[in-house]
Amino acid sequence: MASGTIHIVGAGLAGLSAAITCLDSGRAIVVHELARHAGGRCRSYFEPALGLKIDNGNHLLLSANDNALSFLRTIGSESRLAGPDEAEFAFVDLASDERWVFHPNEGLIPWWIFAKDRRVPGTGPLDYLAMTRLLFPGKDERMDKIIECSGAVYERLSRPIFLAALNTEPREASAVLAGAILRKTLARGGRACHPLIASEGLGFAFIDPALAYLERRGAKICFMHQLRGVYVAAGNAALLDFGDDKIELDPSDSVVLAVPAAVARILLGDIDTPSTFRAIVNAHFKMEPPRSFPRLLGIVNGTAEWLFAYPDRISATISAADRFVETPREELAQAIWKDVAKVTGTNGEMPPWHIVKERRATFAALPEENAKRPGAETQFANLFLAGDWTATGLPATIEGAILSGKTAANAMLAKQRRGLNGSGARGQSL
Ligand SMILES: Cc1cc2nc3c(=O)[nH]c(=O)nc-3n(C[C@H](O)[C@H](O)[C@H](O)COP(=O)(O)OP(=O)(O)OC[C@H]3O[C@@H](n4cnc5c(N)ncnc54)[C@H](O)[C@@H]3O)c2cc1C
C-alpha cells in the first residue's frame, strides 16, 4: 500500500465521490461522518408518520448528468434509476386546466420547436430563440438582465425547469449557472434530457451501494465522528480534532473537507463561501397514484411545482420555498393536497401526509453567491475542499456534488504525485 492516509470529512455525495476516486491510489482511506448515516442531503429514512421509507427530498436527475451516472456505474447501481426512454415532461396548468407533454427530439437539431404536440401550448418556434441568449451569457448577471422573464415559454417551461435546477427564483438567479444547465442539457438534444428518478429511494440507488463498494475496497467509514477543529502549521493541516479523538497528520497524509459551506467556514476561518441559502419543502401523501399518472408531473400555477409518483405515495416539491418555512405544516399540507387531489382526480379526505422542510437545502444560485465559490485547492498544501457549493460551474445538485468530490480527489492525488504535500508540522488551532 502507498504511504499516507487520505482523510475525507463528510459522507455526503461529495465525500463518497472523493473516496471512490481515491480507491486506486493504493493509500488508506478513512471517511469521517458526523451523523449515524451517510448521504447528507441525499438520503432515505423510515418515516413513522407514513409507515414508509421516504427520501428527505425528491431528487430529479437527467441523462446529461455524466458524473452522477459514472458514479452509479462504478458502484454497480445505474439500473436503480428509472425513467422514460425519451425526454418527456408532462405538465398541467392549474389555472387553465391545460395538460401537455414537453417532448424535445433526441438529436442535436431541435426540430421539436416546429412540432405543436412537442412544444409548450401557446408558444411558437421563434419564442424559443430568446433562450439561446443564455448559452453564452458573458459576465454573470441576473437572468432577467439576459432574457425576458415573462410569457408562455418562461412561465410554462424555463421557470419550472430553472427553478428546480437552481433552487432560486430564476429571474434573480445566475445567468452563468442557467447557461451551464442549458449547455449540458437542451443544447445537447433530447437525449441529454431523459428524466431519471431513484424510484426505490436515494439510499438504495446512491448511498448503500457506495458504502458497500467502499467497504469492499478497504475504505474505513467512521460514523458519529464530527470534525471539531483543524490545526495547521507551516501551511499544512497538521492535526484533525474529533473531540476525544485527535489525529496527528503525517507529512504524507491528506484531507478532503466535504462538509457543508457553513461548516467549512467555521473550520477554516477565512475562506470565502456562499452564505445565502434557499429552502426546499417536500410533501409526501400516502396513496397509490392513479394507473396512468406520470412518474413526474410539472405544475404551473399551483402551490408545488413538481409531483413525483412512487408506488406507495405522491410527493410534491416546492423549490426556493423560503416563503413557506414558517407556514404551519397542516396548512401547507392542505394547500398542496388541494392541487394533488385536483390533478389525480381524488375526492375525499387528505391521506396520511408528511412535510419535510429543508431550510438550507442549497446555496442561493445568485450571481454574487456563485462568485464566492472556492476551488478545490486551499492555502493549505494537504487540504482540499469538496461539496456542491464549491466552484464546480454547476448549481448545487447531485451532479455538482459528485463532480466536486472527483475534482478535489484528483487535485490532491496530482499534488501528491508532484511531491507537493505538506510537511505535517504541528501548530495552533484555526
Ligand atoms: C430537499 C432537497 C431536494 C433536492 N433536489 C435535488 C434534485 O432534484 N436534483 C439534484 O441533483 N440535487 C438535488 N438536491 C441537491 C443535492 O441533494 C445536494 O447537492 C447534494 O446532496 C450535496 O451533497 P454534498 O456532499 O455536497 O453535501 P451534504 O449532503 O450536505 O454532505 C455533507 C456531509 O458532511 C457531514 N458533516 C457536516 N459537518 C461535519 C463535521 N464537522 N464532521 C464530519 N462530517 C460532517 C454531514 O453530516 C453530511 O453528511 C436537493 C437537495 C435537497 C435538500
Short mmCIF file of C-alpha atoms in Angstrom, two decimals, residues 8-12 31-41 43 221-228 241-242 257-260 263-264 267:
data_model
loop_
_atom_site.label_atom_id
_atom_site.label_comp_id
_atom_site.label_asym_id
_atom_site.label_seq_id
_atom_site.Cartn_x
_atom_site.Cartn_y
_atom_site.Cartn_z
CA ILE A 8 -12.29 12.51 3.94
CA VAL A 9 -14.58 14.51 6.19
CA GLY A 10 -18.29 14.24 5.32
CA ALA A 11 -20.06 11.24 3.81
CA GLY A 12 -22.46 13.13 1.57
CA VAL A 31 -14.22 8.74 5.83
CA HIS A 32 -15.35 10.66 8.93
CA GLU A 33 -19.06 11.46 9.19
CA LEU A 34 -20.83 13.46 11.87
CA ALA A 35 -24.17 11.63 11.57
CA ARG A 36 -25.09 7.98 12.20
CA HIS A 37 -25.71 7.59 8.48
CA ALA A 38 -24.21 8.67 5.16
CA GLY A 39 -25.86 10.66 2.37
CA GLY A 40 -26.15 14.12 3.92
CA ARG A 41 -28.82 15.99 1.97
CA ARG A 43 -30.77 10.22 1.92
CA ILE A 221 -16.11 4.72 7.37
CA CYS A 222 -16.41 6.25 10.85
CA PHE A 223 -19.91 7.44 11.75
CA MET A 224 -20.65 9.86 14.59
CA HIS A 225 -17.17 11.24 14.14
CA GLN A 226 -17.54 15.00 13.99
CA LEU A 227 -14.55 17.08 13.00
CA ARG A 228 -14.38 19.91 15.53
CA ASP A 241 -9.58 17.29 16.23
CA PHE A 242 -12.59 14.97 16.65
CA LEU A 257 -13.19 18.52 3.61
CA ALA A 258 -16.53 17.56 2.07
CA VAL A 259 -18.75 19.31 4.62
CA PRO A 260 -21.43 21.97 4.03
CA VAL A 263 -19.13 24.11 8.46
CA ALA A 264 -16.09 24.61 6.21
CA LEU A 267 -13.38 25.01 10.48
#
